[in-house]
Short mmCIF file of C-alpha atoms in Angstrom, two decimals:
data_model
loop_
_atom_site.label_atom_id
_atom_site.label_comp_id
_atom_site.label_asym_id
_atom_site.label_seq_id
_atom_site.Cartn_x
_atom_site.Cartn_y
_atom_site.Cartn_z
CA UNK A 1 0.07 -22.73 18.21
CA UNK A 2 -2.37 -20.68 16.71
CA UNK A 3 -6.33 -22.13 16.14
CA UNK A 4 -8.51 -20.35 14.47
CA UNK A 5 -11.83 -21.76 15.25
CA UNK A 6 -14.14 -21.02 14.20
CA UNK A 7 -14.69 -16.87 13.61
CA UNK A 8 -17.32 -15.26 11.45
CA UNK A 9 -16.46 -11.54 11.49
CA UNK A 10 -19.55 -9.07 10.29
CA UNK A 11 -19.02 -5.27 8.37
CA UNK A 12 -22.85 -4.14 8.73
CA UNK A 13 -24.20 -5.75 6.41
CA UNK A 14 -21.63 -7.65 4.58
CA UNK A 15 -19.85 -10.80 5.55
CA UNK A 16 -16.25 -10.92 5.34
CA UNK A 17 -15.16 -13.98 7.05
CA UNK A 18 -17.59 -16.48 7.72
CA UNK A 19 -17.71 -19.49 10.32
CA UNK A 20 -13.58 -19.88 8.91
CA UNK A 21 -11.48 -22.78 11.17
CA UNK A 22 -7.40 -23.29 10.60
CA UNK A 23 -4.33 -24.00 13.04
CA UNK A 24 -1.05 -22.79 12.08
CA UNK A 25 1.98 -25.42 14.14
CA UNK A 26 5.60 -23.46 15.14
CA UNK A 27 7.74 -23.26 11.93
CA UNK A 28 5.92 -23.63 9.26
CA UNK A 29 4.15 -21.37 7.00
CA UNK A 30 1.06 -21.69 5.49
CA UNK A 31 0.12 -18.64 2.73
CA UNK A 32 -3.69 -17.81 2.77
CA UNK A 33 -4.41 -17.05 -0.52
CA UNK A 34 -7.86 -15.76 -1.96
CA UNK A 35 -8.84 -13.11 -4.49
CA UNK A 36 -9.84 -9.63 -3.59
CA UNK A 37 -12.49 -9.45 -0.78
CA UNK A 38 -12.00 -13.37 0.00
CA UNK A 39 -11.08 -12.00 4.43
CA UNK A 40 -7.57 -12.51 3.94
CA UNK A 41 -6.47 -9.41 6.14
CA UNK A 42 -9.82 -9.18 7.76
CA UNK A 43 -8.55 -12.81 8.90
CA UNK A 44 -4.60 -11.90 9.35
CA UNK A 45 -6.50 -8.57 11.52
CA UNK A 46 -8.78 -11.40 14.38
CA UNK A 47 -5.50 -12.83 14.78
CA UNK A 48 -3.10 -10.77 15.49
CA UNK A 49 -5.81 -8.92 18.74
CA UNK A 50 -6.49 -5.57 16.90
CA UNK A 51 -10.47 -7.35 14.38
CA UNK A 52 -12.01 -8.76 17.44
CA UNK A 53 -14.06 -11.27 16.00
CA UNK A 54 -18.12 -11.19 15.38
CA UNK A 55 -18.23 -15.05 17.01
CA UNK A 56 -16.32 -17.72 17.06
CA UNK A 57 -12.27 -17.01 19.41
CA UNK A 58 -9.01 -17.90 17.95
CA UNK A 59 -6.01 -19.52 20.14
CA UNK A 60 -2.94 -18.51 20.25
CA UNK A 61 -0.33 -19.91 22.59
CA UNK A 62 -3.54 -21.12 24.11
CA UNK A 63 -5.24 -17.47 24.79
CA UNK A 64 -7.82 -16.64 23.45
CA UNK A 65 -7.65 -13.48 21.78
CA UNK A 66 -11.68 -12.06 22.75
CA UNK A 67 -10.35 -13.03 26.61
CA UNK A 68 -6.79 -11.24 26.28
CA UNK A 69 -5.96 -10.01 23.34
CA UNK A 70 -3.23 -7.96 24.28
CA UNK A 71 -1.08 -10.71 25.29
CA UNK A 72 -2.16 -12.39 21.27
CA UNK A 73 -0.68 -9.04 20.73
CA UNK A 74 2.91 -9.48 23.31
CA UNK A 75 3.29 -12.92 20.44
CA UNK A 76 1.80 -12.10 16.91
CA UNK A 77 4.48 -9.50 15.19
CA UNK A 78 1.86 -8.09 12.60
CA UNK A 79 3.16 -6.29 8.74
CA UNK A 80 1.03 -4.81 6.15
CA UNK A 81 1.10 -4.69 2.65
CA UNK A 82 1.82 -0.45 3.30
CA UNK A 83 4.93 -0.12 5.84
CA UNK A 84 2.81 2.59 7.15
CA UNK A 85 5.57 4.09 9.00
CA UNK A 86 5.49 7.42 10.74
CA UNK A 87 8.73 9.38 8.20
CA UNK A 88 9.46 11.45 10.63
CA UNK A 89 11.06 10.10 12.86
CA UNK A 90 14.69 7.72 12.75
CA UNK A 91 14.90 4.43 11.98
CA UNK A 92 16.48 3.82 15.30
CA UNK A 93 13.32 6.15 17.28
CA UNK A 94 10.75 4.17 15.23
CA UNK A 95 12.58 0.60 16.92
CA UNK A 96 12.84 1.46 19.76
CA UNK A 97 8.92 3.55 20.60
CA UNK A 98 7.42 -0.26 19.15
CA UNK A 99 9.84 -1.90 21.52
CA UNK A 100 9.36 0.07 24.47
CA UNK A 101 6.08 0.22 24.20
CA UNK A 102 5.99 -4.21 23.69
CA UNK A 103 8.50 -3.93 26.60
CA UNK A 104 11.48 -5.38 25.00
CA UNK A 105 13.98 -4.95 27.78
CA UNK A 106 16.87 -2.60 26.20
CA UNK A 107 14.80 -1.35 23.08
CA UNK A 108 17.62 0.79 21.89
CA UNK A 109 19.36 -2.97 21.50
CA UNK A 110 16.92 -4.32 19.91
CA UNK A 111 16.25 -1.33 17.26
CA UNK A 112 20.33 -1.72 16.83
CA UNK A 113 20.37 -5.81 16.02
CA UNK A 114 17.51 -5.47 13.45
CA UNK A 115 18.79 -3.05 11.40
CA UNK A 116 22.13 -4.83 10.57
CA UNK A 117 19.68 -7.94 10.03
CA UNK A 118 17.87 -6.51 7.41
CA UNK A 119 20.91 -4.56 6.14
CA UNK A 120 20.41 -0.77 7.58
CA UNK A 121 22.47 -0.52 9.75
CA UNK A 122 23.99 2.02 8.40
CA UNK A 123 20.61 3.84 7.94
CA UNK A 124 19.60 3.84 11.70
CA UNK A 125 19.91 7.47 12.01
CA UNK A 126 18.36 8.47 9.29
CA UNK A 127 14.62 10.16 9.04
CA UNK A 128 11.70 6.87 7.43
CA UNK A 129 11.60 9.31 5.33
CA UNK A 130 14.28 9.15 3.15
CA UNK A 131 14.01 5.78 3.08
CA UNK A 132 12.88 3.55 -0.18
CA UNK A 133 9.82 1.64 -0.77
CA UNK A 134 11.72 -1.68 -0.01
CA UNK A 135 13.65 0.36 2.98
CA UNK A 136 10.50 1.24 3.94
CA UNK A 137 9.19 -2.30 3.89
CA UNK A 138 11.68 -4.16 5.89
CA UNK A 139 11.86 -1.00 8.75
CA UNK A 140 8.07 -2.82 8.79
CA UNK A 141 9.36 -6.52 9.53
CA UNK A 142 11.58 -4.74 11.52
CA UNK A 143 8.52 -3.23 13.70
CA UNK A 144 6.76 -6.75 13.81
CA UNK A 145 10.67 -8.39 14.92
CA UNK A 146 10.82 -6.21 17.40
CA UNK A 147 9.62 -7.87 20.48
CA UNK A 148 11.04 -11.66 18.77
CA UNK A 149 7.00 -13.03 18.37
CA UNK A 150 6.83 -17.01 18.35
CA UNK A 151 3.73 -15.59 15.42
CA UNK A 152 4.41 -13.63 12.41
CA UNK A 153 1.45 -12.92 10.44
CA UNK A 154 2.53 -11.08 6.72
CA UNK A 155 -0.09 -9.27 4.90
CA UNK A 156 0.95 -9.11 1.44
CA UNK A 157 4.38 -8.19 2.74
CA UNK A 158 6.55 -8.56 -0.81
CA UNK A 159 3.16 -6.03 -2.48
CA UNK A 160 5.02 -3.49 -4.83
CA UNK A 161 8.55 -4.37 -4.26
CA UNK A 162 11.05 -5.16 -6.75
CA UNK A 163 12.18 -8.80 -7.77
CA UNK A 164 16.20 -8.37 -5.66
CA UNK A 165 14.65 -7.07 -2.15
CA UNK A 166 11.22 -9.51 -2.57
CA UNK A 167 13.66 -12.54 -2.94
CA UNK A 168 15.66 -11.57 0.54
CA UNK A 169 11.75 -11.01 2.14
CA UNK A 170 11.43 -14.77 0.96
CA UNK A 171 14.47 -16.00 2.50
CA UNK A 172 14.67 -14.02 5.33
CA UNK A 173 11.17 -15.85 5.43
CA UNK A 174 12.30 -18.38 5.86
CA UNK A 175 14.69 -18.39 8.04
CA UNK A 176 12.30 -17.11 10.53
CA UNK A 177 10.47 -21.17 9.53
CA UNK A 178 13.60 -22.60 10.60
CA UNK A 179 13.92 -21.06 14.27
CA UNK A 180 10.43 -22.71 14.61
CA UNK A 181 8.06 -18.83 14.84
CA UNK A 182 4.71 -19.45 12.78
CA UNK A 183 4.04 -17.60 9.77
CA UNK A 184 0.82 -16.62 8.43
CA UNK A 185 0.92 -14.87 4.54
CA UNK A 186 -2.08 -13.54 2.91
CA UNK A 187 -0.96 -12.96 -0.45
CA UNK A 188 -1.88 -12.82 -4.37
CA UNK A 189 1.55 -13.75 -5.49
CA UNK A 190 1.01 -17.99 -6.44
CA UNK A 191 4.98 -18.07 -6.95
CA UNK A 192 5.98 -16.41 -3.67
CA UNK A 193 3.33 -18.65 -2.07
CA UNK A 194 4.05 -22.45 -3.98
CA UNK A 195 7.57 -21.58 -3.26
CA UNK A 196 7.76 -20.86 0.33
CA UNK A 197 4.60 -22.31 1.69
CA UNK A 198 4.34 -25.62 3.76
CA UNK A 199 0.19 -25.28 3.15
CA UNK A 200 -2.25 -23.30 1.26
CA UNK A 201 -5.84 -22.26 2.84
CA UNK A 202 -7.66 -20.67 -1.00
CA UNK A 203 -10.48 -18.05 1.22
CA UNK A 204 -13.33 -17.71 -0.95
CA UNK A 205 -16.30 -14.88 -0.33
CA UNK A 206 -15.03 -15.34 3.89
CA UNK A 207 -15.04 -19.37 3.41
CA UNK A 208 -12.27 -21.73 3.45
CA UNK A 209 -13.05 -22.98 -0.38
CA UNK A 210 -9.11 -25.19 0.08
CA UNK A 211 -6.99 -26.22 2.25
CA UNK A 212 -3.27 -28.44 2.27
CA UNK A 213 -0.13 -28.76 1.81
CA UNK A 214 1.45 -27.01 -1.08
CA UNK A 215 1.75 -30.12 -2.97
CA UNK A 216 -0.85 -31.82 -2.72
CA UNK A 217 -3.13 -28.66 -4.21
CA UNK A 218 -0.55 -28.93 -6.57
CA UNK A 219 -1.60 -32.41 -7.51
CA UNK A 220 -3.74 -32.94 -10.51
CA UNK A 221 -7.37 -35.26 -10.08
CA UNK A 222 -6.72 -36.95 -12.96
CA UNK A 223 -1.96 -36.63 -14.12
CA UNK A 224 -1.65 -35.16 -17.07
CA UNK A 225 1.02 -36.26 -19.41
CA UNK A 226 3.04 -34.44 -22.13
CA UNK A 227 4.75 -35.42 -24.87
CA UNK A 228 7.14 -34.69 -27.85
CA UNK A 229 7.58 -36.49 -31.05
CA UNK A 230 9.13 -35.87 -34.95
CA UNK A 231 6.33 -37.29 -37.72
CA UNK A 232 3.69 -37.47 -39.58
CA UNK A 233 0.17 -35.60 -37.12
CA UNK A 234 -1.92 -37.28 -38.50
CA UNK A 235 -0.26 -40.54 -37.85
CA UNK A 236 0.06 -40.40 -34.94
CA UNK A 237 -3.24 -39.26 -34.36
CA UNK A 238 -4.79 -42.29 -35.57
CA UNK A 239 -2.03 -44.14 -33.17
CA UNK A 240 -3.32 -42.36 -30.17
CA UNK A 241 -7.16 -43.16 -31.28
CA UNK A 242 -5.84 -46.35 -31.47
CA UNK A 243 -4.36 -46.54 -28.08
CA UNK A 244 -8.06 -45.11 -26.69
CA UNK A 245 -6.93 -41.71 -25.41
CA UNK A 246 -8.50 -38.81 -26.32
CA UNK A 247 -5.68 -35.68 -26.81
CA UNK A 248 -5.44 -32.20 -27.76
CA UNK A 249 -2.94 -32.17 -29.99
CA UNK A 250 -0.29 -29.32 -30.81
CA UNK A 251 2.35 -28.40 -32.43
CA UNK A 252 5.46 -25.82 -33.77
CA UNK A 253 9.06 -25.57 -35.12
CA UNK A 254 8.31 -29.25 -37.39
CA UNK A 255 7.22 -30.23 -33.57
CA UNK A 256 4.50 -32.14 -33.13
CA UNK A 257 2.58 -31.96 -29.41
CA UNK A 258 0.06 -34.06 -26.87
CA UNK A 259 -1.57 -33.42 -24.58
CA UNK A 260 -2.75 -36.48 -22.49
CA UNK A 261 -5.31 -37.99 -19.25
CA UNK A 262 -3.88 -41.18 -17.86
CA UNK A 263 -4.94 -42.36 -14.62
CA UNK A 264 -2.95 -45.84 -15.27
CA UNK A 265 0.50 -44.31 -16.53
CA UNK A 266 1.77 -47.72 -16.34
CA UNK A 267 -0.51 -49.09 -18.74
CA UNK A 268 -1.68 -45.70 -20.97
CA UNK A 269 1.56 -44.40 -21.55
CA UNK A 270 3.26 -47.98 -22.92
CA UNK A 271 0.23 -48.30 -24.95
CA UNK A 272 0.70 -44.58 -26.28
CA UNK A 273 4.68 -45.71 -27.15
CA UNK A 274 4.14 -48.82 -28.37
CA UNK A 275 1.75 -47.47 -30.87
CA UNK A 276 3.69 -44.47 -32.19
CA UNK A 277 6.05 -46.49 -32.70
CA UNK A 278 4.44 -48.75 -34.60
CA UNK A 279 3.47 -45.40 -37.18
CA UNK A 280 6.43 -44.92 -37.70
CA UNK A 281 6.30 -41.60 -35.59
CA UNK A 282 9.51 -40.67 -34.06
CA UNK A 283 9.12 -39.96 -29.69
CA UNK A 284 11.71 -37.00 -28.20
CA UNK A 285 9.71 -37.04 -25.12
CA UNK A 286 7.75 -38.09 -22.14
CA UNK A 287 6.48 -35.97 -19.34
CA UNK A 288 4.13 -36.03 -16.49
CA UNK A 289 3.04 -31.64 -16.17
CA UNK A 290 3.16 -30.46 -13.37
CA UNK A 291 0.89 -28.71 -12.23
CA UNK A 292 1.45 -25.01 -10.72
CA UNK A 293 -0.48 -23.91 -7.33
CA UNK A 294 -1.61 -20.74 -9.70
CA UNK A 295 -3.07 -22.90 -11.92
CA UNK A 296 -4.55 -25.28 -8.47
CA UNK A 297 -5.31 -21.65 -7.84
CA UNK A 298 -7.62 -21.07 -10.52
CA UNK A 299 -9.23 -24.61 -10.60
CA UNK A 300 -10.39 -23.52 -6.56
CA UNK A 301 -11.47 -20.61 -7.09
CA UNK A 302 -12.94 -21.38 -10.31
CA UNK A 303 -14.78 -24.70 -8.31
CA UNK A 304 -15.92 -22.79 -5.98
CA UNK A 305 -17.58 -19.53 -7.80
CA UNK A 306 -20.28 -23.07 -9.26
CA UNK A 307 -20.72 -23.73 -5.72
CA UNK B 1 0.24 4.49 32.16
CA UNK B 2 3.39 4.58 30.57
CA UNK B 3 2.47 3.31 27.34
CA UNK B 4 0.14 6.60 27.11
CA UNK B 5 3.34 8.58 28.57
CA UNK B 6 5.57 6.94 25.64
CA UNK B 7 2.52 7.85 23.06
CA UNK B 8 2.80 11.68 24.17
CA UNK B 9 6.47 12.14 24.12
CA UNK B 10 6.37 10.71 20.08
CA UNK B 11 4.00 13.16 19.38
CA UNK B 12 5.89 15.36 20.88
CA UNK B 13 8.89 15.31 20.36
CA UNK B 14 9.02 13.85 16.95
CA UNK B 15 5.10 14.74 14.94
CA UNK B 16 4.76 18.87 16.34
CA UNK B 17 9.20 19.28 17.31
CA UNK B 18 9.84 17.02 14.11
CA UNK B 19 7.33 19.53 11.87
CA UNK B 20 8.42 22.72 10.95
CA UNK B 21 5.99 23.98 9.75
CA UNK B 22 3.84 23.17 13.18
CA UNK B 23 6.36 25.13 14.57
CA UNK B 24 5.77 27.38 12.24
CA UNK B 25 1.82 27.61 12.72
CA UNK B 26 2.38 26.91 16.90
CA UNK B 27 4.44 30.42 17.08
CA UNK B 28 2.74 32.38 14.76
CA UNK B 29 0.11 31.79 17.54
CA UNK B 30 1.73 33.01 20.62
CA UNK B 31 3.54 35.97 18.29
CA UNK B 32 -0.35 37.31 17.96
CA UNK B 33 -0.70 39.03 21.65
CA UNK B 34 2.65 41.36 19.72
CA UNK B 35 -0.02 41.87 17.24
CA UNK B 36 -2.94 42.74 19.17
CA UNK B 37 -0.09 45.23 22.10
CA UNK B 38 1.40 46.85 18.76
CA UNK B 39 -2.71 47.27 17.27
CA UNK B 40 -3.37 48.82 20.05
CA UNK B 41 -1.34 51.46 20.86
CA UNK B 42 -2.03 54.25 23.90
CA UNK B 43 -3.68 54.82 26.51
CA UNK B 44 -6.73 54.69 25.13
CA UNK B 45 -7.68 50.28 25.86
CA UNK B 46 -10.13 49.71 28.53
CA UNK B 47 -10.56 46.92 30.82
CA UNK B 48 -12.63 44.97 28.11
CA UNK B 49 -10.26 45.42 25.74
CA UNK B 50 -7.23 44.29 27.95
CA UNK B 51 -9.65 41.14 29.53
CA UNK B 52 -10.40 40.87 25.10
CA UNK B 53 -7.55 40.44 24.44
CA UNK B 54 -5.73 38.24 27.31
CA UNK B 55 -9.08 35.56 26.25
CA UNK B 56 -7.92 35.45 23.01
CA UNK B 57 -3.72 35.15 23.65
CA UNK B 58 -5.19 32.01 25.77
CA UNK B 59 -7.50 30.79 23.69
CA UNK B 60 -6.66 31.83 20.01
CA UNK B 61 -3.19 28.86 20.71
CA UNK B 62 -6.15 26.74 21.81
CA UNK B 63 -8.50 26.30 18.52
CA UNK B 64 -5.09 25.66 16.19
CA UNK B 65 -4.65 23.32 18.24
CA UNK B 66 -8.02 21.40 18.10
CA UNK B 67 -6.99 21.49 14.45
CA UNK B 68 -3.56 19.58 14.65
CA UNK B 69 -5.46 16.71 17.33
CA UNK B 70 -8.33 17.04 14.00
CA UNK B 71 -5.45 16.20 11.77
CA UNK B 72 -2.94 13.98 13.24
CA UNK B 73 -5.76 11.41 14.29
CA UNK B 74 -6.96 10.76 10.75
CA UNK B 75 -3.79 12.01 8.89
CA UNK B 76 -3.04 8.47 11.35
CA UNK B 77 -5.62 6.31 9.56
CA UNK B 78 -5.48 6.82 6.31
CA UNK B 79 -2.11 6.47 5.91
CA UNK B 80 -1.77 3.50 7.49
CA UNK B 81 0.45 4.39 10.73
CA UNK B 82 -2.57 3.93 13.74
CA UNK B 83 -2.60 0.10 12.60
CA UNK B 84 0.42 -1.01 14.42
CA UNK B 85 -0.06 1.34 17.93
CA UNK B 86 -3.47 -0.78 17.76
CA UNK B 87 -1.42 -4.26 17.05
CA UNK B 88 0.81 -3.77 19.53
CA UNK B 89 -0.17 -4.55 23.12
CA UNK B 90 -1.53 -1.31 24.37
CA UNK B 91 -4.90 -0.61 26.28
CA UNK B 92 -7.30 1.59 24.27
CA UNK B 93 -6.90 4.55 26.37
CA UNK B 94 -3.79 4.60 26.90
CA UNK B 95 -3.10 4.90 23.24
CA UNK B 96 -6.84 8.04 23.66
CA UNK B 97 -5.29 9.55 26.80
CA UNK B 98 -0.93 9.44 24.66
CA UNK B 99 -2.61 10.66 21.83
CA UNK B 100 -4.63 13.00 23.43
CA UNK B 101 -1.90 14.36 25.53
CA UNK B 102 0.65 14.97 22.69
CA UNK B 103 -1.33 17.42 21.48
CA UNK B 104 -2.25 18.92 24.56
CA UNK B 105 0.88 19.82 26.06
CA UNK B 106 2.43 21.52 23.76
CA UNK B 107 -0.73 23.64 22.59
CA UNK B 108 -0.85 24.14 26.69
CA UNK B 109 2.50 25.66 26.83
CA UNK B 110 1.83 27.66 23.77
CA UNK B 111 -1.67 28.72 25.05
CA UNK B 112 0.31 30.14 28.59
CA UNK B 113 3.11 31.61 26.58
CA UNK B 114 1.54 33.31 25.46
CA UNK B 115 -0.40 34.34 27.48
CA UNK B 116 2.56 35.48 29.38
CA UNK B 117 3.67 37.83 26.63
CA UNK B 118 -0.17 39.31 26.73
CA UNK B 119 0.89 40.21 30.14
CA UNK B 120 4.23 41.87 30.02
CA UNK B 121 4.51 42.61 26.64
CA UNK B 122 0.68 45.15 27.96
CA UNK B 123 1.95 46.39 30.97
CA UNK B 124 5.06 47.87 29.09
CA UNK B 125 2.08 49.90 26.64
CA UNK B 126 -0.10 50.59 29.29
CA UNK B 127 1.15 50.53 32.78
CA UNK B 128 1.92 47.87 34.92
CA UNK B 129 -0.33 49.08 37.71
CA UNK B 130 -2.99 49.69 35.38
CA UNK B 131 -2.48 45.89 33.60
CA UNK B 132 -2.49 44.42 37.09
CA UNK B 133 -5.70 45.76 37.96
CA UNK B 134 -7.55 44.76 35.29
CA UNK B 135 -5.92 41.76 34.90
CA UNK B 136 -5.86 39.82 38.91
CA UNK B 137 -3.66 37.15 39.22
CA UNK B 138 -7.21 35.16 39.72
CA UNK B 139 -8.14 36.09 36.34
CA UNK B 140 -5.36 35.39 33.76
CA UNK B 141 -4.92 31.98 36.53
CA UNK B 142 -8.52 30.93 35.22
CA UNK B 143 -7.86 32.20 31.73
CA UNK B 144 -5.21 29.88 31.23
CA UNK B 145 -7.38 26.89 32.32
CA UNK B 146 -10.01 28.23 30.94
CA UNK B 147 -8.01 27.22 27.39
CA UNK B 148 -7.16 23.96 29.15
CA UNK B 149 -10.61 23.00 30.11
CA UNK B 150 -11.52 24.19 25.79
CA UNK B 151 -7.93 22.35 25.28
CA UNK B 152 -9.78 19.21 27.05
CA UNK B 153 -12.81 19.21 25.60
CA UNK B 154 -12.46 19.86 21.88
CA UNK B 155 -9.93 17.53 21.82
CA UNK B 156 -11.82 14.42 22.82
CA UNK B 157 -14.62 15.49 19.93
CA UNK B 158 -12.52 15.52 17.60
CA UNK B 159 -11.07 12.67 18.52
CA UNK B 160 -14.95 11.19 17.99
CA UNK B 161 -15.79 12.66 14.95
CA UNK B 162 -11.82 11.40 13.92
CA UNK B 163 -12.98 7.42 15.37
CA UNK B 164 -16.49 7.95 13.30
CA UNK B 165 -15.03 10.04 9.99
CA UNK B 166 -12.68 8.29 7.35
CA UNK B 167 -10.69 11.15 5.36
CA UNK B 168 -8.84 13.43 7.14
CA UNK B 169 -10.27 15.88 4.60
CA UNK B 170 -13.97 15.50 6.65
CA UNK B 171 -11.95 15.31 9.75
CA UNK B 172 -10.98 18.35 9.02
CA UNK B 173 -14.20 20.21 7.98
CA UNK B 174 -15.81 18.95 11.38
CA UNK B 175 -12.92 20.84 13.31
CA UNK B 176 -13.53 24.15 11.62
CA UNK B 177 -16.87 24.02 11.98
CA UNK B 178 -15.60 23.19 15.86
CA UNK B 179 -13.34 25.85 15.41
CA UNK B 180 -15.63 28.05 14.27
CA UNK B 181 -18.68 28.29 16.86
CA UNK B 182 -16.19 27.79 19.91
CA UNK B 183 -14.87 31.56 18.38
CA UNK B 184 -18.21 32.82 18.19
CA UNK B 185 -18.67 32.05 21.65
CA UNK B 186 -15.38 33.64 22.77
CA UNK B 187 -15.86 36.56 21.76
CA UNK B 188 -19.02 37.04 23.42
CA UNK B 189 -17.46 35.87 26.30
CA UNK B 190 -15.50 38.85 26.42
CA UNK B 191 -18.07 41.02 26.57
CA UNK B 192 -20.52 38.70 29.28
CA UNK B 193 -16.67 38.01 31.64
CA UNK B 194 -16.73 41.98 32.29
CA UNK B 195 -19.91 43.05 32.50
CA UNK B 196 -22.35 40.24 33.13
CA UNK B 197 -22.29 38.63 36.90
CA UNK B 198 -18.17 40.18 37.35
CA UNK B 199 -16.23 37.92 35.48
CA UNK B 200 -18.40 34.79 37.10
CA UNK B 201 -19.33 33.88 32.67
CA UNK B 202 -15.43 32.60 32.86
CA UNK B 203 -16.63 30.21 36.18
CA UNK B 204 -19.25 29.02 34.96
CA UNK B 205 -17.57 28.46 30.75
CA UNK B 206 -15.08 26.56 32.78
CA UNK B 207 -18.03 23.98 34.80
CA UNK B 208 -19.86 23.38 31.66
CA UNK B 209 -16.24 23.24 29.96
CA UNK B 210 -15.14 20.01 32.48
CA UNK B 211 -19.35 18.34 31.94
CA UNK B 212 -18.21 18.12 28.37
CA UNK B 213 -15.25 16.74 29.60
CA UNK B 214 -16.26 14.10 31.11
CA UNK B 215 -18.93 13.25 28.59
CA UNK B 216 -16.57 13.93 26.09
CA UNK B 217 -14.02 11.48 27.39
CA UNK B 218 -16.44 8.47 28.50
CA UNK B 219 -18.36 9.08 24.58
CA UNK B 220 -14.39 8.64 23.06
CA UNK B 221 -12.24 5.81 24.97
CA UNK B 222 -16.01 3.67 23.82
CA UNK B 223 -15.43 5.43 21.12
CA UNK B 224 -11.73 4.45 19.98
CA UNK B 225 -12.37 0.93 20.88
CA UNK B 226 -9.94 -0.14 18.56
CA UNK B 227 -12.50 -3.72 16.36
CA UNK B 228 -15.15 0.20 16.26
CA UNK B 229 -11.47 2.29 14.41
CA UNK B 230 -10.25 -0.75 12.71
CA UNK B 231 -13.61 -1.13 11.03
CA UNK B 232 -13.57 2.18 9.80
CA UNK B 233 -10.35 1.84 8.47
#
């Protein structure tokens, strides 16, 4: 559906994107993550056909953005972090205007459909300037969907939205995945990315620092385990040392906890439990720690900085 | 060109007539001839004065149009509203022409109305036969054509400036400079048109504006390539 082929983009001396490649399939949500200036917005604008790459090419449905940018634009819906609306227009006129630019057969009907879909039906004839921030962002999304595109490019769509509106937006994006749309989500919201993205691409200084499924990125190189217990801390430490485990310890409200890494959990964990029980320590829980996407992201960015 | 018309119509309907202050500003320019005539009471006005007032009636609204075009483009860049338009499957030339027409058509209509109003009021004030002699139809027509050419030229140059600058303030400052230069040229032209070469100065100005139009529109078309404009947002 989207094939980004070795694209680079320079603005004068600044290299915003440096030989970036990735693919995006229908029915897939891919999160494009990275710090400010990593090249997320530049990448999405190139895919949308509004910014030409300095090198490389992007194919959307097999159509080259270099050769036929207008056909690429027809296939893409583009939503930016700022709603960027013509605020003097009414919702009906605004969606109708963009519908006509995309040559939608009945723009007025489509405007009504979208307004109903996004819960704005009662505001069709209100001027956009009177809308709240959340409503404006919904209008921006409606504008991106006015031609029912196969590809949706979302650049920080939930920035500055209240939690309820952000959740509604997330649910809506997920519903589009069910309709086999390819969705590229540029975001700083790692929680949002973890919740809805199938795959994650981390950009750093214009390059792909890591790419993979959300689960594979979250998986730590060495699994860590958290064990909580009641009893003597010194005895517990000695028991862990006997089991050959290097652990970090912490205490709160009379409950102690240790965190340790284990490559071979089937061997290490029973040994740890046995040593603690023999030392008379009362083990409460032993759980494998799940790394959040945020943890993984910071680890990837940290590695990229050092590289 | 259908998309250019759509863009132009949106500008006229929503940005000009949807903005009360824009309507008010243009209305003030349309009423300028009333003030001109009323401040030149009696039959003292000579042919040069009649011509100069007609020229001002035609061109003052056009000067306001230049400022309007400058603010429209730079504000679109500043507010980010240009990005959705650039993301739509519309040719670059349709965006340029649509935006330009959307500003020029209403301003030109005000120019024509202003000249018409001036002619009517001057006829009532100084006598229809005298005004008809000083301002024959070809001269009135020339004034209207020159105002249209001026709008096209100045609009195109302002468009180029708007593509190159980042803030509406910078755009307005350069548009202000252009307006100032225009006022100086047109003030001198009033004298020249009546006293030098029997009105050929107007024709010469028209020809110069046409040449400038061609250059300006071509440069505007090149500068307003999506990737170039977007790189400056």
